[in-house]
Amino acid sequence: MFANWKCNKTVDQAIAWLEEFECFLKTRSLTDVEFVICPPFPYLPVLSASIEKSCLDVSLASQTISDVSSGSFTGEVSAEMVTSWVKYSLIGHSEQRMSRKITDEKVADTVVLCQKSNISPVVCVSNLEQIKNLIKNSLVKRDGLLIAFEPLESISHDGNFNPADPDKVLDFINLAKEIVPDAEFIYGGSVNPDCFGSYLDIPLKGFLVGQSSLDPEIFYNLAAYAKDT
Ligand code: PGA
């Protein structure tokens, strides 16, 4: 279960989220569920330290990563800069693809950089073409590659959800698996307590949750519901 906080929370709110989440985990540790928080970059060190101190079974991911490894690139954050804090990195989230005009080719190059730095990339896609272009790069390791399917129209805006039709998600996953059978798939886009159950029969490895991850109780309860179903 990935919590994509996007551009939300102050550092104090981030720490408070983790403390509250820890209480839920202590009440009932969902042992075989992997929780991954994707906070804004500046919170990675402090959250990493808190996780270590409390021996929490939670990992971190960056929300994006640069396609350069070092040099004169103002504002860029490279894979090797975050590698001691993160296990995963989102790559090619549609909000990044749009605002920073990132091409499929650059997404693939970044995936390769991440894999070289021992960070597991979570490649966000909204169509099959993006998957086809990803694997055109022969250096991308496909085995166990995590791909997050996020239909553009289903990503929530201003707290408004627009969940995708589960049948369409299933169709996409089946077609995507034909293109890259060694990959694992997660789903994201308006995942919330009302629609979550409708995706649980789809062969998915997990979920990338935005808006509904901002509240630790809602996020935790999604995972608890999945386990109980
Ligand atoms: P959402 O965001 O759950 O708020 O739709 C998901 C995402 O964009 O990762």
Coordinates of N, CA and C and ligand atoms in Angstrom, one line a residue:
M1 N 0.9 -1.2 0.0 CA 0.0 0.0 0.0 C 0.9 1.2 0.0
F2 N 0.8 2.0 -1.1 CA 1.6 3.2 -1.2 C 0.7 4.5 -0.8
A3 N 1.2 5.3 0.1 CA 0.6 6.6 0.4 C 1.3 7.7 -0.3
N4 N 0.7 8.2 -1.4 CA 1.3 9.3 -2.1 C 0.7 10.6 -1.6
W5 N 1.5 11.2 -0.7 CA 1.1 12.5 -0.1 C 1.1 13.7 -1.0
K6 N 1.7 13.5 -2.2 CA 1.8 14.7 -3.1 C 2.4 15.9 -2.4
C7 N 1.9 17.1 -2.7 CA 2.5 18.3 -2.2 C 1.6 18.7 -1.0
N8 N 1.6 17.9 0.0 CA 0.7 18.1 1.2 C 1.5 17.9 2.5
K9 N 1.1 18.5 3.5 CA 1.6 18.4 4.9 C 2.8 19.3 5.2
T10 N 2.8 19.8 6.4 CA 4.0 20.4 7.0 C 4.9 19.3 7.6
V11 N 6.1 19.6 8.0 CA 6.9 18.5 8.6 C 6.3 18.0 9.9
D12 N 5.7 18.9 10.7 CA 5.0 18.5 11.9 C 3.8 17.6 11.6
Q13 N 3.1 17.9 10.6 CA 2.0 17.1 10.3 C 2.4 15.7 9.8
A14 N 3.5 15.7 9.1 CA 4.1 14.4 8.6 C 4.5 13.5 9.7
I15 N 5.1 14.1 10.7 CA 5.5 13.3 11.9 C 4.3 12.8 12.7
A16 N 3.3 13.7 12.8 CA 2.1 13.4 13.5 C 1.4 12.2 12.8
W17 N 1.4 12.3 11.5 CA 0.7 11.2 10.7 C 1.4 9.8 11.0
L18 N 2.7 9.9 11.1 CA 3.5 8.6 11.3 C 3.2 8.1 12.7
E19 N 3.1 9.0 13.7 CA 2.8 8.6 15.1 C 1.4 8.0 15.2
E20 N 0.5 8.6 14.5 CA -0.9 8.1 14.6 C -0.9 6.7 13.9
F21 N -0.2 6.6 12.8 CA -0.2 5.4 12.0 C 0.4 4.2 12.9
E22 N 1.4 4.6 13.6 CA 2.1 3.6 14.5 C 1.1 3.1 15.5
C23 N 0.2 3.9 16.0 CA -0.8 3.4 17.0 C -1.7 2.4 16.3
F24 N -2.1 2.6 15.1 CA -2.9 1.6 14.4 C -2.2 0.3 14.2
L25 N -0.9 0.4 13.8 CA -0.1 -0.8 13.6 C 0.1 -1.5 14.9
K26 N 0.2 -0.8 16.0 CA 0.4 -1.5 17.3 C -0.9 -2.2 17.7
T27 N -2.1 -1.6 17.4 CA -3.3 -2.2 17.7 C -3.5 -3.5 17.0
R28 N -3.2 -3.4 15.7 CA -3.2 -4.6 14.8 C -2.2 -4.5 13.7
S29 N -1.1 -5.2 13.8 CA -0.1 -5.1 12.8 C -0.5 -6.0 11.6
L30 N -0.7 -5.4 10.5 CA -1.2 -6.2 9.3 C 0.1 -6.8 8.7
T31 N 0.5 -7.9 9.3 CA 1.9 -8.4 9.0 C 2.3 -8.5 7.5
D32 N 1.4 -9.1 6.7 CA 1.9 -9.3 5.3 C 1.5 -8.2 4.4
V33 N 1.2 -7.0 4.9 CA 0.9 -5.8 4.1 C 2.2 -4.9 4.2
E34 N 2.7 -4.5 3.0 CA 3.8 -3.6 3.0 C 3.3 -2.2 2.9
F35 N 3.7 -1.3 3.8 CA 3.2 0.1 3.8 C 4.4 0.9 3.3
V36 N 4.1 1.8 2.3 CA 5.2 2.7 1.8 C 4.6 4.1 1.8
I37 N 5.3 5.0 2.4 CA 4.9 6.4 2.4 C 5.8 7.1 1.3
C38 N 5.1 7.9 0.5 CA 5.8 8.8 -0.5 C 5.6 10.2 -0.1
P39 N 6.4 10.7 0.8 CA 6.3 12.1 1.3 C 7.0 13.1 0.4
P40 N 6.9 14.4 0.5 CA 7.7 15.3 -0.2 C 9.2 15.1 0.2
F41 N 10.1 15.4 -0.7 CA 11.6 15.1 -0.5 C 12.1 15.6 0.9
P42 N 11.8 16.8 1.3 CA 12.5 17.3 2.5 C 12.1 16.5 3.8
Y43 N 11.0 15.7 3.7 CA 10.6 14.9 4.9 C 11.3 13.6 5.0
L44 N 12.0 13.2 4.0 CA 12.5 11.8 3.9 C 13.5 11.5 5.1
P45 N 14.5 12.4 5.4 CA 15.4 12.1 6.5 C 14.7 12.0 7.8
V46 N 13.8 12.9 8.1 CA 13.2 12.9 9.5 C 12.2 11.7 9.6
L47 N 11.5 11.4 8.5 CA 10.6 10.2 8.6 C 11.4 8.9 8.7
S48 N 12.5 8.9 8.0 CA 13.3 7.7 8.0 C 13.9 7.5 9.4
A49 N 14.3 8.6 10.1 CA 14.8 8.5 11.5 C 13.7 8.0 12.4
S50 N 12.5 8.6 12.3 CA 11.4 8.1 13.1 C 11.1 6.7 12.9
I51 N 11.0 6.3 11.7 CA 10.7 4.9 11.4 C 11.7 3.9 12.0
E52 N 13.0 4.3 11.9 CA 14.1 3.5 12.5 C 14.0 3.4 14.0
K53 N 13.7 4.6 14.6 CA 13.7 4.7 16.1 C 12.5 3.9 16.6
S54 N 11.4 3.9 15.9 CA 10.2 3.1 16.4 C 10.2 1.7 15.9
C55 N 11.2 1.3 15.2 CA 11.2 0.0 14.5 C 9.9 -0.3 13.8
L56 N 9.5 0.7 13.0 CA 8.2 0.5 12.3 C 8.4 -0.2 11.0
D57 N 7.5 -1.1 10.7 CA 7.6 -1.8 9.4 C 6.9 -1.0 8.3
V58 N 7.6 0.1 8.0 CA 7.1 1.0 7.0 C 8.3 1.5 6.1
S59 N 8.1 1.5 4.8 CA 9.2 2.0 4.0 C 8.9 3.4 3.4
L60 N 9.9 4.0 2.8 CA 9.7 5.3 2.2 C 9.9 5.2 0.7
A61 N 9.3 6.1 0.0 CA 9.5 6.2 -1.5 C 9.6 7.7 -1.8
S62 N 10.4 8.1 -2.8 CA 10.3 9.5 -3.2 C 9.2 9.6 -4.3
Q63 N 8.7 10.8 -4.5 CA 7.6 11.0 -5.4 C 8.0 11.1 -6.8
T64 N 9.3 11.3 -7.0 CA 9.9 11.4 -8.3 C 11.4 11.3 -8.1
I65 N 12.2 11.3 -9.2 CA 13.6 11.3 -9.1 C 14.2 11.9 -10.4
S66 N 15.4 12.4 -10.3 CA 15.9 13.1 -11.5 C 16.4 12.0 -12.5
D67 N 16.4 12.4 -13.8 CA 17.0 11.5 -14.8 C 18.5 11.8 -14.9
V68 N 19.1 12.7 -14.1 CA 20.5 12.9 -14.1 C 21.1 12.4 -12.8
S69 N 22.4 12.0 -12.8 CA 22.9 11.5 -11.6 C 23.7 12.5 -10.7
S70 N 24.2 13.6 -11.4 CA 24.8 14.7 -10.7 C 25.2 15.7 -11.7
G71 N 25.6 16.9 -11.2 CA 26.1 18.0 -12.1 C 25.3 19.3 -11.9
S72 N 25.5 20.1 -12.9 CA 24.9 21.5 -12.9 C 23.4 21.5 -13.3
F73 N 22.6 20.9 -12.4 CA 21.2 20.8 -12.7 C 20.4 21.3 -11.5
T74 N 20.2 22.7 -11.5 CA 19.6 23.3 -10.3 C 18.2 22.7 -10.0
G75 N 18.0 22.3 -8.8 CA 16.7 21.8 -8.4 C 16.5 20.3 -8.5
E76 N 17.5 19.7 -9.2 CA 17.3 18.2 -9.4 C 17.7 17.4 -8.1
V77 N 17.1 16.3 -7.9 CA 17.4 15.4 -6.8 C 17.7 14.0 -7.4
S78 N 18.9 13.5 -7.2 CA 19.3 12.3 -7.9 C 19.0 11.1 -7.1
A79 N 19.0 9.9 -7.7 CA 18.7 8.7 -7.0 C 19.7 8.4 -5.9
E80 N 21.0 8.7 -6.2 CA 22.0 8.4 -5.2 C 21.9 9.3 -4.0
M81 N 21.2 10.5 -4.1 CA 21.0 11.4 -3.0 C 20.0 10.8 -2.0
V82 N 19.1 10.0 -2.4 CA 18.0 9.6 -1.5 C 18.1 8.1 -1.2
T83 N 19.1 7.4 -1.8 CA 19.1 6.0 -1.7 C 19.2 5.5 -0.3
S84 N 19.7 6.3 0.7 CA 19.8 5.7 2.1 C 18.5 5.8 2.8
W85 N 17.5 6.6 2.2 CA 16.2 6.7 2.9 C 15.1 6.0 2.2
V86 N 15.2 5.8 0.9 CA 14.0 5.2 0.2 C 14.3 3.8 -0.3
K87 N 13.2 3.0 -0.3 CA 13.3 1.7 -0.9 C 12.7 1.8 -2.4
Y88 N 11.8 2.7 -2.6 CA 11.1 2.8 -3.9 C 11.2 4.3 -4.3
S89 N 10.9 4.5 -5.6 CA 10.7 5.8 -6.1 C 9.6 5.8 -7.2
L90 N 8.6 6.7 -7.0 CA 7.6 6.8 -8.1 C 8.4 7.4 -9.3
I91 N 8.1 7.0 -10.5 CA 8.7 7.5 -11.7 C 7.6 7.8 -12.7
G92 N 7.6 8.9 -13.3 CA 6.6 9.2 -14.3 C 5.2 9.4 -13.9
H93 N 5.0 9.9 -12.7 CA 3.6 10.1 -12.3 C 3.0 11.1 -13.3
S94 N 1.7 11.0 -13.6 CA 1.2 11.8 -14.7 C 1.3 13.3 -14.3
E95 N 1.2 13.6 -13.0 CA 1.3 15.1 -12.6 C 2.7 15.6 -12.9
Q96 N 3.7 14.7 -12.8 CA 5.1 15.1 -13.2 C 5.3 15.1 -14.7
R97 N 4.7 14.0 -15.4 CA 4.8 14.0 -16.8 C 4.3 15.2 -17.5
M98 N 3.1 15.7 -16.9 CA 2.5 16.9 -17.5 C 3.2 18.2 -17.1
S99 N 3.5 18.4 -15.8 CA 4.1 19.7 -15.4 C 5.5 19.8 -15.9
R100 N 6.2 18.7 -16.0 CA 7.7 18.8 -16.4 C 7.9 18.3 -17.8
K101 N 6.9 18.0 -18.5 CA 7.0 17.5 -19.9 C 8.0 16.4 -20.0
I102 N 7.8 15.4 -19.2 CA 8.8 14.3 -19.2 C 8.3 13.2 -20.3
T103 N 9.3 12.9 -21.1 CA 9.0 11.9 -22.2 C 9.1 10.5 -21.7
D104 N 8.5 9.6 -22.5 CA 8.5 8.2 -22.1 C 10.0 7.7 -22.1
E105 N 10.8 8.3 -23.0 CA 12.2 7.9 -23.1 C 12.9 8.3 -21.8
K106 N 12.6 9.5 -21.3 CA 13.3 9.9 -20.0 C 12.8 9.1 -18.8
V107 N 11.5 8.7 -18.9 CA 11.0 7.9 -17.8 C 11.8 6.6 -17.8
A108 N 12.1 6.0 -18.9 CA 12.8 4.7 -19.0 C 14.3 4.9 -18.5
D109 N 14.9 6.1 -18.9 CA 16.3 6.3 -18.5 C 16.3 6.4 -17.0
T110 N 15.3 7.1 -16.4 CA 15.3 7.3 -14.9 C 15.1 5.9 -14.2
V111 N 14.3 5.1 -14.8 CA 14.1 3.7 -14.2 C 15.4 3.0 -14.2
V112 N 16.2 3.1 -15.2 CA 17.5 2.4 -15.3 C 18.4 3.0 -14.2
L113 N 18.4 4.3 -14.0 CA 19.2 5.0 -13.0 C 18.8 4.5 -11.6
C114 N 17.5 4.4 -11.4 CA 17.0 4.0 -10.1 C 17.5 2.6 -9.8
Q115 N 17.3 1.7 -10.8 CA 17.6 0.3 -10.6 C 19.1 0.2 -10.3
K116 N 19.9 1.0 -10.9 CA 21.4 1.0 -10.7 C 21.7 1.4 -9.2
S117 N 20.8 2.3 -8.7 CA 21.0 2.8 -7.3 C 20.3 1.9 -6.3
N118 N 19.8 0.7 -6.7 CA 19.1 -0.2 -5.8 C 17.8 0.4 -5.2
I119 N 17.2 1.3 -6.0 CA 15.9 1.8 -5.6 C 14.9 1.1 -6.6
S120 N 13.8 0.6 -6.0 CA 12.9 -0.1 -6.9 C 11.9 1.0 -7.5
P121 N 11.9 1.1 -8.8 CA 11.0 2.1 -9.4 C 9.6 1.6 -9.4
V122 N 8.7 2.6 -9.2 CA 7.3 2.3 -9.4 C 6.9 3.2 -10.5
V123 N 6.7 2.6 -11.7 CA 6.5 3.4 -12.9 C 5.0 3.6 -13.1
C124 N 4.7 4.9 -13.1 CA 3.3 5.3 -13.2 C 2.9 5.4 -14.7
V125 N 1.8 4.8 -15.1 CA 1.4 4.8 -16.5 C -0.1 5.1 -16.6
S126 N -0.5 5.7 -17.7 CA -2.0 5.9 -17.8 C -2.4 5.2 -19.1
N127 N -1.5 4.7 -19.9 CA -1.9 3.9 -21.1 C -0.9 2.9 -21.5
L128 N -1.3 2.0 -22.4 CA -0.4 0.9 -22.8 C 0.8 1.3 -23.5
E129 N 0.7 2.4 -24.3 CA 1.8 2.9 -25.1 C 3.0 3.3 -24.2
Q130 N 2.7 3.8 -23.0 CA 3.8 4.2 -22.1 C 4.5 2.9 -21.6
I131 N 3.8 1.8 -21.5 CA 4.5 0.5 -21.1 C 5.4 0.1 -22.3
K132 N 4.8 0.1 -23.5 CA 5.5 -0.3 -24.6 C 6.8 0.5 -24.8
N133 N 6.7 1.8 -24.6 CA 7.9 2.7 -24.7 C 8.9 2.4 -23.6
L134 N 8.4 2.1 -22.4 CA 9.3 1.8 -21.3 C 10.2 0.6 -21.6
I135 N 9.6 -0.4 -22.1 CA 10.4 -1.7 -22.3 C 11.2 -1.6 -23.7
K136 N 11.0 -0.6 -24.4 CA 11.9 -0.4 -25.6 C 13.4 -0.2 -25.1
N137 N 13.5 0.3 -23.9 CA 14.9 0.5 -23.3 C 15.3 -0.8 -22.8
S138 N 16.3 -1.4 -23.5 CA 16.7 -2.8 -23.1 C 17.4 -2.9 -21.8
L139 N 17.8 -1.7 -21.2 CA 18.4 -1.8 -19.9 C 17.5 -1.8 -18.7
V140 N 16.2 -1.6 -19.0 CA 15.2 -1.6 -17.9 C 15.0 -3.1 -17.5
K141 N 15.3 -3.4 -16.2 CA 15.1 -4.7 -15.7 C 13.6 -4.9 -15.5
R142 N 13.0 -5.9 -16.1 CA 11.5 -6.1 -16.1 C 11.1 -7.0 -14.9
D143 N 12.0 -7.9 -14.5 CA 11.6 -8.9 -13.5 C 11.2 -8.2 -12.2
G144 N 9.9 -8.3 -11.8 CA 9.5 -7.7 -10.6 C 9.3 -6.2 -10.6
L145 N 9.4 -5.6 -11.8 CA 9.2 -4.2 -12.0 C 7.8 -3.8 -11.6
L146 N 7.6 -2.8 -10.8 CA 6.3 -2.4 -10.3 C 5.8 -1.3 -11.2
I147 N 4.6 -1.5 -11.8 CA 3.9 -0.6 -12.6 C 2.6 -0.2 -12.0
A148 N 2.4 1.2 -11.9 CA 1.2 1.7 -11.3 C 0.3 2.2 -12.4
F149 N -0.9 1.6 -12.6 CA -1.8 2.0 -13.6 C -2.7 3.1 -12.9
E150 N -2.6 4.3 -13.5 CA -3.4 5.4 -13.0 C -4.1 6.2 -14.2
P151 N -5.4 5.8 -14.5 CA -6.0 6.5 -15.6 C -6.1 8.0 -15.2
L152 N -5.8 8.8 -16.2 CA -5.7 10.3 -16.0 C -7.0 10.8 -15.4
E153 N -8.1 10.4 -15.9 CA -9.4 11.0 -15.5 C -9.8 10.6 -14.1
S154 N -9.1 9.5 -13.6 CA -9.5 9.0 -12.3 C -8.7 9.6 -11.1
I155 N -7.7 10.3 -11.4 CA -6.9 10.9 -10.3 C -7.7 12.0 -9.7
S156 N -7.8 12.0 -8.4 CA -8.7 13.0 -7.7 C -8.1 14.4 -7.8
H157 N -9.1 15.3 -7.8 CA -8.7 16.7 -7.8 C -9.5 17.5 -6.7
D158 N -8.8 18.3 -5.9 CA -9.5 19.1 -4.9 C -10.4 18.2 -4.1
G159 N -10.0 17.0 -3.8 CA -10.8 16.1 -2.9 C -12.0 15.5 -3.6
N160 N -12.1 15.7 -4.9 CA -13.2 15.1 -5.7 C -12.7 13.8 -6.3
F161 N -13.4 12.7 -6.0 CA -13.0 11.4 -6.5 C -13.8 11.1 -7.8
N162 N -13.1 10.3 -8.7 CA -13.7 9.9 -9.9 C -13.2 8.4 -10.2
P163 N -13.6 7.5 -9.4 CA -13.0 6.1 -9.5 C -13.3 5.5 -10.9
A164 N -12.3 4.7 -11.3 CA -12.4 4.0 -12.6 C -13.3 2.8 -12.4
D165 N -13.9 2.4 -13.6 CA -14.7 1.2 -13.6 C -13.7 0.0 -13.4
P166 N -14.0 -0.8 -12.4 CA -13.1 -2.0 -12.2 C -12.9 -2.9 -13.4
D167 N -14.0 -3.1 -14.2 CA -13.8 -3.9 -15.4 C -12.8 -3.3 -16.4
K168 N -12.8 -2.0 -16.4 CA -11.8 -1.4 -17.3 C -10.3 -1.5 -16.8
V169 N -10.3 -1.5 -15.4 CA -9.0 -1.7 -14.8 C -8.5 -3.1 -15.1
L170 N -9.4 -4.1 -14.9 CA -9.0 -5.5 -15.2 C -8.6 -5.6 -16.6
D171 N -9.3 -5.1 -17.6 CA -8.9 -5.2 -19.0 C -7.5 -4.7 -19.2
F172 N -7.3 -3.5 -18.6 CA -6.0 -2.9 -18.8 C -4.9 -3.8 -18.2
I173 N -5.1 -4.3 -17.0 CA -4.0 -5.1 -16.4 C -3.8 -6.4 -17.2
N174 N -4.9 -7.0 -17.8 CA -4.7 -8.2 -18.6 C -3.8 -7.8 -19.8
L175 N -4.1 -6.7 -20.5 CA -3.4 -6.3 -21.7 C -1.9 -6.0 -21.3
A176 N -1.8 -5.3 -20.2 CA -0.4 -4.9 -19.8 C 0.4 -6.1 -19.5
K177 N -0.2 -7.1 -18.9 CA 0.5 -8.3 -18.6 C 1.0 -9.1 -19.8
E178 N 0.3 -8.9 -20.9 CA 0.7 -9.5 -22.2 C 2.0 -8.8 -22.6
I179 N 2.1 -7.5 -22.4 CA 3.2 -6.7 -22.9 C 4.5 -7.0 -22.0
V180 N 4.2 -7.0 -20.7 CA 5.4 -7.2 -19.8 C 5.0 -8.2 -18.7
P181 N 5.0 -9.5 -19.0 CA 4.5 -10.5 -18.1 C 5.3 -10.6 -16.7
D182 N 6.6 -10.1 -16.7 CA 7.4 -10.3 -15.5 C 7.1 -9.1 -14.5
A183 N 6.3 -8.1 -14.9 CA 6.0 -7.0 -14.0 C 4.9 -7.3 -13.0
E184 N 4.9 -6.5 -12.0 CA 3.8 -6.5 -11.0 C 3.0 -5.2 -11.2
F185 N 1.7 -5.3 -10.9 CA 0.9 -4.1 -11.1 C 0.1 -3.6 -9.9
I186 N 0.1 -2.3 -9.7 CA -0.7 -1.7 -8.6 C -1.6 -0.7 -9.3
Y187 N -2.6 -0.3 -8.6 CA -3.6 0.6 -9.2 C -3.7 1.8 -8.3
G188 N -3.9 3.0 -9.0 CA -4.1 4.2 -8.3 C -5.1 5.1 -9.1
G189 N -5.8 5.9 -8.4 CA -6.7 6.9 -9.0 C -8.0 6.8 -8.2
S190 N -8.2 7.9 -7.3 CA -9.5 8.0 -6.5 C -9.8 6.8 -5.7
V191 N -8.7 6.0 -5.3 CA -9.0 4.9 -4.4 C -9.5 5.5 -3.1
N192 N -10.6 5.1 -2.6 CA -11.2 5.6 -1.4 C -12.1 4.5 -0.8
P193 N -12.5 4.7 0.5 CA -13.2 3.6 1.2 C -14.5 3.1 0.4
D194 N -15.1 4.0 -0.3 CA -16.4 3.6 -1.0 C -16.1 2.7 -2.2
C195 N -15.0 2.9 -2.9 CA -14.8 2.1 -4.2 C -13.8 1.0 -4.0
F196 N -13.0 1.1 -2.9 CA -11.8 0.2 -2.8 C -12.2 -1.3 -3.0
G197 N -13.3 -1.7 -2.4 CA -13.7 -3.2 -2.4 C -13.9 -3.6 -3.8
S198 N -14.3 -2.8 -4.7 CA -14.6 -3.2 -6.1 C -13.3 -3.5 -6.9
Y199 N -12.1 -3.2 -6.4 CA -10.9 -3.5 -7.1 C -10.2 -4.8 -6.5
L200 N -10.7 -5.4 -5.5 CA -10.0 -6.4 -4.8 C -9.9 -7.8 -5.5
D201 N -10.8 -7.9 -6.5 CA -10.8 -9.2 -7.3 C -9.8 -9.1 -8.4
I202 N -9.3 -7.9 -8.7 CA -8.3 -7.8 -9.8 C -6.9 -8.2 -9.4
P203 N -6.2 -8.9 -10.3 CA -4.9 -9.4 -9.9 C -3.9 -8.3 -9.8
L204 N -4.0 -7.6 -8.6 CA -3.1 -6.4 -8.4 C -2.2 -6.8 -7.2
K205 N -1.0 -6.2 -7.2 CA -0.1 -6.3 -6.1 C -0.4 -5.3 -5.0
G206 N -1.1 -4.3 -5.3 CA -1.4 -3.3 -4.3 C -2.0 -2.0 -4.9
F207 N -1.9 -0.9 -4.1 CA -2.6 0.3 -4.5 C -1.7 1.5 -4.2
L208 N -1.9 2.5 -5.1 CA -1.2 3.8 -4.9 C -2.3 4.8 -4.6
V209 N -2.3 5.2 -3.3 CA -3.4 6.0 -2.8 C -3.0 7.4 -2.5
G210 N -3.7 8.4 -3.1 CA -3.3 9.8 -2.9 C -4.2 10.4 -1.8
Q211 N -5.2 11.1 -2.2 CA -6.1 11.8 -1.2 C -6.4 11.0 0.0
S212 N -6.8 9.7 -0.2 CA -7.3 8.9 0.9 C -6.1 8.4 1.8
S213 N -4.9 8.8 1.5 CA -3.8 8.4 2.3 C -3.4 9.6 3.3
L214 N -4.0 10.7 3.1 CA -3.6 11.9 3.9 C -4.0 11.7 5.3
D215 N -5.1 10.9 5.5 CA -5.5 10.6 6.9 C -5.0 9.2 7.2
P216 N -4.2 9.0 8.3 CA -3.6 7.7 8.5 C -4.7 6.6 8.8
E217 N -5.8 7.1 9.4 CA -6.8 6.1 9.8 C -7.5 5.5 8.5
I218 N -7.8 6.4 7.6 CA -8.5 6.0 6.4 C -7.5 5.1 5.6
F219 N -6.3 5.5 5.5 CA -5.3 4.7 4.8 C -5.1 3.3 5.4
Y220 N -4.9 3.3 6.7 CA -4.8 2.0 7.5 C -6.0 1.1 7.2
N221 N -7.2 1.7 7.3 CA -8.4 0.9 7.2 C -8.6 0.3 5.8
L222 N -8.1 1.0 4.8 CA -8.1 0.4 3.5 C -7.4 -1.0 3.5
A223 N -6.2 -0.9 4.1 CA -5.4 -2.2 4.1 C -6.0 -3.2 5.0
A224 N -6.6 -2.8 6.1 CA -7.2 -3.7 7.0 C -8.4 -4.4 6.3
Y225 N -9.2 -3.6 5.6 CA -10.3 -4.1 4.8 C -9.9 -5.1 3.8
A226 N -8.8 -4.8 3.1 CA -8.3 -5.8 2.1 C -7.9 -7.1 2.7
K227 N -7.3 -7.0 3.9 CA -6.9 -8.2 4.5 C -8.1 -9.1 5.0
D228 N -9.1 -8.4 5.4 CA -10.3 -9.1 6.0 C -11.2 -9.6 4.9
T229 N -11.0 -9.2 3.6 CA -11.9 -9.6 2.6 C -11.5 -10.8 1.8
Ligands
PGA1 P1 -5.7 10.0 -5.8 O1 -4.2 10.1 -6.3 O2 -5.9 8.8 -5.0 O3 -5.9 11.3 -5.0 O4 -6.6 10.0 -7.0 C1 -3.5 8.9 -6.7 C2 -2.2 9.3 -7.4 O5 -2.2 10.3 -8.2 O6 -1.2 8.7 -7.1

